[in-house]
Structure formats: C-alpha cells, structure tokens
Coordinates of C-alpha atoms and ligand atoms in Angstrom, one line a residue:
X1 CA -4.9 14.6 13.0
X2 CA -3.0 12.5 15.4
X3 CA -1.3 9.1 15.4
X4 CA 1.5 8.1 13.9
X5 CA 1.5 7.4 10.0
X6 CA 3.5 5.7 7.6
X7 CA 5.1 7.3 5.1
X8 CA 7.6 4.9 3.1
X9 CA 10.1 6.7 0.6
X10 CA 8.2 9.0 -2.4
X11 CA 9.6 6.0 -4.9
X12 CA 7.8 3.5 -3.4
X13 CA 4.8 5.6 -2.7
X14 CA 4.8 6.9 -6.7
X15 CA 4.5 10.4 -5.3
X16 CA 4.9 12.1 -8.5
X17 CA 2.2 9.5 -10.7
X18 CA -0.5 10.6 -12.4
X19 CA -3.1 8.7 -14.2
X20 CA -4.7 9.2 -17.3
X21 CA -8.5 8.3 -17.4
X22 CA -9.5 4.7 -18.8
X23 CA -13.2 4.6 -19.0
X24 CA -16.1 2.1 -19.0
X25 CA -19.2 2.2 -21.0
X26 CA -21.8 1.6 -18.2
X27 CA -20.6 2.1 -14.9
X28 CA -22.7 3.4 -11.7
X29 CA -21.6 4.1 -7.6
X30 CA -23.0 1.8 -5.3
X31 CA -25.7 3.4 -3.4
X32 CA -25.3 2.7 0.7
X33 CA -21.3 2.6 0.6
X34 CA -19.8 5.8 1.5
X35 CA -17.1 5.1 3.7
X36 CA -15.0 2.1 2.0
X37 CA -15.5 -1.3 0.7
X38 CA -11.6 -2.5 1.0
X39 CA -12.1 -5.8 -0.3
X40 CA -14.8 -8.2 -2.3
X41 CA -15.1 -11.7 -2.8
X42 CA -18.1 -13.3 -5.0
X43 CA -18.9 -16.8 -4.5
X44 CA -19.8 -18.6 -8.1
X45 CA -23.7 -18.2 -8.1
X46 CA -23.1 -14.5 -8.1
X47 CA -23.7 -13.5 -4.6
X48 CA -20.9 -10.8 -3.7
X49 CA -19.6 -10.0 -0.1
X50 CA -18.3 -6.5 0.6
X51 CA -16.1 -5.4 3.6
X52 CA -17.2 -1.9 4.4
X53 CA -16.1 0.6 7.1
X54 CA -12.2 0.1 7.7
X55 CA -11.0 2.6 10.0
X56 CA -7.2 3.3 10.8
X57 CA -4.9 5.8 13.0
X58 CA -4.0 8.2 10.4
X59 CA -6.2 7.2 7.4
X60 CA -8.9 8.9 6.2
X61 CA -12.4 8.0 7.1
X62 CA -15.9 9.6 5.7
X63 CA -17.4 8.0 8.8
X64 CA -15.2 7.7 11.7
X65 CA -17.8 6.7 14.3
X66 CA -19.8 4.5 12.3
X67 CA -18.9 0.7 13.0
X68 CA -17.6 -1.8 9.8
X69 CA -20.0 -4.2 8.1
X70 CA -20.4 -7.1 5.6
X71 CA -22.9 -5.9 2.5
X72 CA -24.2 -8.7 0.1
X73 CA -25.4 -8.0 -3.4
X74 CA -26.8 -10.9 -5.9
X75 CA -25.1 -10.5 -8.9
X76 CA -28.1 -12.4 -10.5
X77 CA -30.8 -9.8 -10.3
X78 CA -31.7 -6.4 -13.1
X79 CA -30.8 -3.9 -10.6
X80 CA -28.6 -5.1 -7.4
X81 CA -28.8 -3.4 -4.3
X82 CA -25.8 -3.7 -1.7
X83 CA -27.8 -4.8 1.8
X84 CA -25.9 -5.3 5.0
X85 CA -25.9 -8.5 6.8
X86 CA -27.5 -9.4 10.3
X87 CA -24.3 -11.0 12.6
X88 CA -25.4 -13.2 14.7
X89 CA -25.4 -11.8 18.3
X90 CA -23.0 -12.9 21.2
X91 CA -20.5 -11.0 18.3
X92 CA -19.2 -7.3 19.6
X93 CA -20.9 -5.4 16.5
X94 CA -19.4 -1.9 17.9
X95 CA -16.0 -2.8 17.1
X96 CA -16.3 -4.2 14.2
X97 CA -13.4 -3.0 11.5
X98 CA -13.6 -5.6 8.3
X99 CA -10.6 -5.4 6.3
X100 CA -9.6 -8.7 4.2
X101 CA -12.1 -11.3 2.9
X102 CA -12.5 -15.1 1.6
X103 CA -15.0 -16.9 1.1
X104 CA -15.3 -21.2 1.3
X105 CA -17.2 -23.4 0.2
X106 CA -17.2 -27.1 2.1
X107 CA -18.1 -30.1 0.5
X108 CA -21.6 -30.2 2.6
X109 CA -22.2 -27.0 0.9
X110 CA -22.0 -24.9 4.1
X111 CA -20.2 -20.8 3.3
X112 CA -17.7 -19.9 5.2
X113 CA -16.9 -16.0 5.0
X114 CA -13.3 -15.5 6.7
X115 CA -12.9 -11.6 7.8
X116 CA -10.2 -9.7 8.7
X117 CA -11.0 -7.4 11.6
X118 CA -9.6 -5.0 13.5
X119 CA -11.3 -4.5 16.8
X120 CA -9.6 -1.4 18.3
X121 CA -7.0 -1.8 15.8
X122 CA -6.1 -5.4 17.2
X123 CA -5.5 -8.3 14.6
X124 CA -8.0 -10.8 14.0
X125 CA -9.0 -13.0 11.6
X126 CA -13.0 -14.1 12.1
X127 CA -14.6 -17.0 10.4
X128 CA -18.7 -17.0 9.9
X129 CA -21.2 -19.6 8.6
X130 CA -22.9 -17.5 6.2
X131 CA -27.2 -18.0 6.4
X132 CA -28.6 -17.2 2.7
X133 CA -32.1 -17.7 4.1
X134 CA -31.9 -15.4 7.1
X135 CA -29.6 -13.1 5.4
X136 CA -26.8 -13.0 8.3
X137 CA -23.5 -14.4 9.2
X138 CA -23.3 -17.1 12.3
X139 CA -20.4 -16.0 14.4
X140 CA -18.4 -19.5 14.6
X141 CA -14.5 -18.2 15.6
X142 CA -12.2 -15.1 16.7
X143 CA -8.2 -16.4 15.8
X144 CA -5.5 -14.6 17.5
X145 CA -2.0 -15.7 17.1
X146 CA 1.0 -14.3 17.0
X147 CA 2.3 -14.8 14.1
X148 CA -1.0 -12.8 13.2
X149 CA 0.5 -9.5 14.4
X150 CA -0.6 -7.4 11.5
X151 CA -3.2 -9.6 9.2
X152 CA -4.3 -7.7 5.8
X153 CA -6.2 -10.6 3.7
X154 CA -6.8 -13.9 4.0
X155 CA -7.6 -17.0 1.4
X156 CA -9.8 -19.7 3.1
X157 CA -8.3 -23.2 2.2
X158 CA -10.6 -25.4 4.9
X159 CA -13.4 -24.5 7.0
X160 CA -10.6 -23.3 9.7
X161 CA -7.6 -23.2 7.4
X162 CA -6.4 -20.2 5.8
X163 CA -3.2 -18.1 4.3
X164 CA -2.6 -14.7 5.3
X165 CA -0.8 -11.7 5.1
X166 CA 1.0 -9.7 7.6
X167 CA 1.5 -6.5 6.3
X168 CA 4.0 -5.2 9.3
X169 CA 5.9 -7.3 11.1
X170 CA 5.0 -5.4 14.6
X171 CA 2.0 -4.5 16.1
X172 CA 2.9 -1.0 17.8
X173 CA 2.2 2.0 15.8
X174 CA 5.4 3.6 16.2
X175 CA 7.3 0.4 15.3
X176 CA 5.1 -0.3 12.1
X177 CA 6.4 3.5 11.3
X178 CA 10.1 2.3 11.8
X179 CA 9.8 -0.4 9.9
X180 CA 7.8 1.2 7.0
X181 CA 10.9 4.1 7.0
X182 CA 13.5 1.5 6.9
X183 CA 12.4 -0.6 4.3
X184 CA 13.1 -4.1 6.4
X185 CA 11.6 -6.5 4.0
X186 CA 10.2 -8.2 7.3
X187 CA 6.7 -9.0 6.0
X188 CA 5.4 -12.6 5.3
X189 CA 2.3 -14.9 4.9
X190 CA 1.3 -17.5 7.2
X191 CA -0.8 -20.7 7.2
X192 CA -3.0 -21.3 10.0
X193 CA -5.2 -24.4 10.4
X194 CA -6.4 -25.7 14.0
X195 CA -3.4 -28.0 14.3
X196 CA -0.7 -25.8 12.6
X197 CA 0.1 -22.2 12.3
X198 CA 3.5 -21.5 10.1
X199 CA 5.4 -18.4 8.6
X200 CA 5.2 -19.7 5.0
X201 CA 6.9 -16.9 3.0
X202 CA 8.7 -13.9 4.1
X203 CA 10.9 -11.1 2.7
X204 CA 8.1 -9.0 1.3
X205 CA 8.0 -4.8 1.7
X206 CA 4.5 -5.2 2.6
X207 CA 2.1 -8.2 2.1
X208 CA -1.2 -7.1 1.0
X209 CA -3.4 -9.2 -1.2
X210 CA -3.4 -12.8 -1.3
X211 CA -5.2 -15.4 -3.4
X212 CA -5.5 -18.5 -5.4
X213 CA -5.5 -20.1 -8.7
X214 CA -8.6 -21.9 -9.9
X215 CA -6.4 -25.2 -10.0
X216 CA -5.4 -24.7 -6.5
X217 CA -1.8 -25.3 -7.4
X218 CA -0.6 -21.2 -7.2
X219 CA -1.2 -18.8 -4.3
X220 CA -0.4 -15.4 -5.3
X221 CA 0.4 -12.5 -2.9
X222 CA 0.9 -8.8 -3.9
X223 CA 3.7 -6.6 -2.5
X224 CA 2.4 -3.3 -1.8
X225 CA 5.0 -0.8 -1.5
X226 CA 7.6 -3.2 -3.8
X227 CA 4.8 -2.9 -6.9
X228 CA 5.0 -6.6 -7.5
X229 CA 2.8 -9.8 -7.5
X230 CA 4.3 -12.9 -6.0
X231 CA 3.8 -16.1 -7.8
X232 CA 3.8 -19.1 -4.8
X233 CA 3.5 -22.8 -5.6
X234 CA 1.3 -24.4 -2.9
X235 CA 3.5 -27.5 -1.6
X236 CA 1.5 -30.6 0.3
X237 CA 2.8 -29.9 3.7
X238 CA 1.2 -26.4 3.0
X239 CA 4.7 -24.7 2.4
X240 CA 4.8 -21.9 -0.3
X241 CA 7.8 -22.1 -2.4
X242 CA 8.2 -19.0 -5.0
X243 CA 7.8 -19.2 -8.6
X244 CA 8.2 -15.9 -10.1
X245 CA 7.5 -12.2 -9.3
X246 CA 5.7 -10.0 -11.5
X247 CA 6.9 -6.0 -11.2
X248 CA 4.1 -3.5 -11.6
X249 CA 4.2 0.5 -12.1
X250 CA 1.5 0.9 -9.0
X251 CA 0.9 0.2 -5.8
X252 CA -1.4 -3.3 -6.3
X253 CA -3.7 -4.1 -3.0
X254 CA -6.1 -6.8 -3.2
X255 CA -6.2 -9.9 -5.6
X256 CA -9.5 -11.1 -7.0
X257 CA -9.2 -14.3 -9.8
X258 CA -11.6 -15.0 -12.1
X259 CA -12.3 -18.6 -12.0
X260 CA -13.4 -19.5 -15.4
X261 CA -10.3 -17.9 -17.3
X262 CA -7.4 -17.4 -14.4
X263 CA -7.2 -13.8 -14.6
X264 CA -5.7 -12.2 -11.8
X265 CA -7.8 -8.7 -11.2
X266 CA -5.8 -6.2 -9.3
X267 CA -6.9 -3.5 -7.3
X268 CA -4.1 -0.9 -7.4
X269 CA -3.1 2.8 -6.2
X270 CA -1.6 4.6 -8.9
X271 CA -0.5 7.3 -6.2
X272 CA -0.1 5.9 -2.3
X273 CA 1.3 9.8 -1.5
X274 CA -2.2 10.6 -2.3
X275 CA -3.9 8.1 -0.5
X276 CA -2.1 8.6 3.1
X277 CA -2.5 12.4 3.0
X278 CA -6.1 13.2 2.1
X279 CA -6.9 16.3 0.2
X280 CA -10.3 16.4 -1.3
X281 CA -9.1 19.0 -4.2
X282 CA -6.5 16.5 -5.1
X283 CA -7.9 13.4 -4.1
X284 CA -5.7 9.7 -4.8
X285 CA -6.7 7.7 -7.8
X286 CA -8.0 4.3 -8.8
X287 CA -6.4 2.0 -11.6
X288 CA -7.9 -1.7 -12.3
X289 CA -5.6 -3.8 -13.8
X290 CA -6.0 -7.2 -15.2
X291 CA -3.2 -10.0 -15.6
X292 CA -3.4 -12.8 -18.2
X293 CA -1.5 -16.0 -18.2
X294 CA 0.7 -14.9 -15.4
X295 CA 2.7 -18.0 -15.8
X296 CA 3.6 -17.6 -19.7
X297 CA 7.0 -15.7 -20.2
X298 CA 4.8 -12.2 -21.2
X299 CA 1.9 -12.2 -19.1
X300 CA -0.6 -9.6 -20.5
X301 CA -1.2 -6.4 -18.1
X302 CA -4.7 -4.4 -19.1
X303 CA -5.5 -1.5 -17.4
X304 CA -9.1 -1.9 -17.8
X305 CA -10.1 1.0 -15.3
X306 CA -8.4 4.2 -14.5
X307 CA -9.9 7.3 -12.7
X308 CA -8.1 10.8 -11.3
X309 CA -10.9 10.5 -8.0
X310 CA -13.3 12.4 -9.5
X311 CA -15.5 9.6 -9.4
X312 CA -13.5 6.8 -7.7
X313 CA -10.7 7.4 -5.1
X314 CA -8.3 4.4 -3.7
X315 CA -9.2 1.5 -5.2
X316 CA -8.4 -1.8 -3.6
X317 CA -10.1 -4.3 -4.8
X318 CA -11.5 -5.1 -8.6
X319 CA -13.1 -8.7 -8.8
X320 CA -16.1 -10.2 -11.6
X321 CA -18.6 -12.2 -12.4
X322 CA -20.5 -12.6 -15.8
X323 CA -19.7 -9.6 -17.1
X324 CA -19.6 -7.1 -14.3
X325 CA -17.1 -5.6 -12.6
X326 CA -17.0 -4.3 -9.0
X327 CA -14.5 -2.0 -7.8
X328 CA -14.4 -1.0 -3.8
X329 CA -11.7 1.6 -2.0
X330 CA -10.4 1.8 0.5
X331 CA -12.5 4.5 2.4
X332 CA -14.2 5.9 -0.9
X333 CA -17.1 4.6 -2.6
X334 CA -17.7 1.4 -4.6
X335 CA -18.5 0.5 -8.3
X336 CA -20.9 -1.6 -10.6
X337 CA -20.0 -1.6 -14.3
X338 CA -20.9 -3.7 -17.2
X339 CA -17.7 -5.0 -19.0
Ligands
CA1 CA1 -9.4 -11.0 -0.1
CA2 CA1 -5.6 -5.0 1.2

C-alpha cells in the first residue's frame, strides 16, 4: 500500500466505537455493485441514480482497475435491477471516478444529473442531460475552479448552478495529510453558477454531504470528522448564513431529504479508524440515521439501520422513496430494504 493517507486524531475517527446491530425486516444487496455506491439521489417518480466505483490513494477498492459509473434503478417496478448508464461519447469513460451526486429538474422538464468526479484524482464537478428513453447521460459540461480544489458533493440549484463541498482545503496529497493532522477547520462550501463562483461558508473540519430542504429555504451540510450537521439559511444573493449545528456520535457522510416529510437521512460511519485501514476480519460498519424536525429545539435522531460489516461495510449514503430504503458505501456493496 502506498500514498499518503489521512489519519485525523482517534477522537475524531471514533476509533474505539462499536455498533450494536439495528435490523430491517426485508432487506437484500444489490446485485451488480461490488465496489461502492458512495452516493444516491432519487428523482420523485422513483428513478434512483447511483455513483459507483470511487477510487482513492490509500482507500480501499474491491476493483481498483475497473473505471466508476452511474447505475439507474426504477423504484416503480416488483423487482428493480441496478443497470449502468450509456455516457454519451466525446466523455473520457476510462477515468471516470463518480463521487457526489444531484439531480435537477428544470422547468422544461429536462434532468440534469451533476457528478462529482475525480479523473486521476483531479476535482471536477460534471453536469449531464439525463435521456430516460435511450437510457444514457448527454455529456453537457466539465467545471474546474479553484475554489473547487477538493469537491465531495454537490446540490444542483439551476441547470449550471450548484453548492459544493470542499472537503480539504488543498489539492496535494501530502498537504491534505497536514491539514487532516492539524485539525485547521479550513474546509468550506462554495456556490458556483456561470456568472459567479463564491466561498459561501467556511470553518468546517471536513465538508462532506450537502443538501436541501424541500422549501428551499435550508441547505444543510455535514461535518465529517466534527460529527455534526450544519443548518444553513439560503440568503437571495446565494450567501449561506448559519442557523444551528446539530452534534452527532458518528462520522455522518452524505445527506439525502425526504421530500414529502423533511427528514434528513444520514449516511454515517460509526467507526472511520475502520474504514481508512481495511481489514476484512474486522471490517468498518454502517449506521443509518434519520433526523426529524431538525429545526424544533429536540430534533428526533433514529437509528433506523445499524450493521458490524457482516453484511454492510461504510455506509455513505441512506436516501427513500415510498417505502424503500437504499443504502450505498463507500467501496462496499449497496442495499434495497422495505421500511
Ligand atoms: Ca449528493
Ligand atoms: Ca460524501
């Protein structure tokens, strides 16, 4: 193993957590993902969007050689099947690392499916059209910036307008190391549209997760390594200001909402020790939490899902839709269960 890897303090890793097993009454794996489904995002008529195949220097990979993808799976039907999606060509398919995702939904009705990629471990965030009939993505647009030096997930607000999360402030390996070991509090989000790109909130350990409340009004981002959820209220000019901060006992990753109630779902490692150094006897864990009326002076954590890796290992991301809930890792396998 070679590379430089971060390894924050034990305390914020939760070196010494264990979880204890919360189970669901129907769940199955997801046949054709093996290697990772970081993040999900399900568009209202049930068609869900996974980001398979992140690779990193230093994490763990079931299939280092095989390139990222984008799988879809329609919620709607008996028995869903996760099927990868055509890109259009002209788009370099051998370097392709997903990580973050967000869909959009324009008022012509066109998808947009916003990806964060990784193309030899470069920062990019790449915005498709998405084809329902030909079952593919249209390449539209590759965004570099700098103030994109280290992009984890994204929530589309436009067609080409987005929030995202650094989660390093620098791009070099050993840097990102230095600044994981010393704690710098350095991270931030950013809004990017055609005409403006802006650091709109900063001070975070690491900014992982980001998204946004049905009303439109909150934009929530999750702190990694600090265990909390950030509370932002969206301001016209774009500008986040912060509301409140919700602390955690795990390590929460992506944020999925569920648009009819508000729920925040949270994809969460109980044990980030475990995660960064793989060991298949001991593997890291998964924990699904979901947050109720996150605004109200006692919002209501459940922990809805919890697993020791014997079937699920590093969950990131836990989102629903009509009574199912998916959950995707990091570089483990994905789930289907009935709630
Ligand atoms: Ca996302
Ligand atoms: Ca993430």
């Amino acid at each position: 193993m070679s590379g430089y890897r971060c390894f924050p303090p034990k305390n914020r890793l939760k070196a010494s957590r264990e979880v204890e097993s919360v189970d669901l009454p129907s769940c199955r794996l997801i046949k054709g993902i093996e290697a990772g489904a970081e993040d999900i995002d399900i568009l209202p008529n049930g068609l869900a969007f996974f980001s398979v195949g992140l690779k990193f220097p230093g994490l763990h990979s079931f299939a280092p050689d095989k390139p990222g993808g984008i799988l879809l799976m329609d919620l709607n039907e008996e028995k869903p099947k996760a099927k990868e999606l055509r890109i259009s060509r002209g788009f370099n398919l051998a370097s392709f690392n997903p990580h973050g995702i967000s869909t959009f939904i324009d008022s012509d009705d066109t998808v947009y499916l916003f990806v964060v990629n990784h193309p030899d471990f470069k920062n990019t965030v790449e915005i498709f059209k998405f084809e329902e009939e030909e079952n593919s993505l249209l390449h539209l647009k590759t965004i570099r910036h700098e103030l994109l030096p280290s992009v984890n997930d994204v929530i589309a607000v436009g067609p080409a307008h987005f929030y995202a999360t650094n989660d390093h402030y620098f791009t070099d390996p050993f840097l990102k190391y230095l600044e994981t070991f010393l704690n710098l509090h350095w991270t931030n989000v950013v809004y990017y549209s055609p005409n403006e790109v802006k650091l709109v909130a900063e001070g975070f350990d690491s900014a992982n997760g980001i998204n946004m409340s049905p009303d439109k009004k909150y934009i929530y981002v999750a702190d990694v390594l600090a265990h909390e959820i950030h509370v932002l209220e969206k301001q016209p000019n774009m500008n986040l200001t912060q509301v409140k901060v919700l602390q955690l006992d795990t390590l929460v990753d992506n944020l999925s909402i569920d648009p009819s109630s508000g729920d925040i779902w949270v994809g969460c490692h109980p044990n980030g020790q475990k995660l960064f150094v793989y060991d298949p006897s001991n593997p890291p864990s998964s924990e699904v939490l979901r947050i109720q009326n996150i605004l109200s002076e006692k919002p209501l954590v459940t922990t809805v899902y919890a697993n020791n890796g014997s079937v699920l290992q590093g969950s990131s991301v836990a989102t629903v839709y009509d009574g199912i809930l998916l959950i995707g890792t990091l570089y483990h396998r994905a789930l289907y269960c009935e709630l």
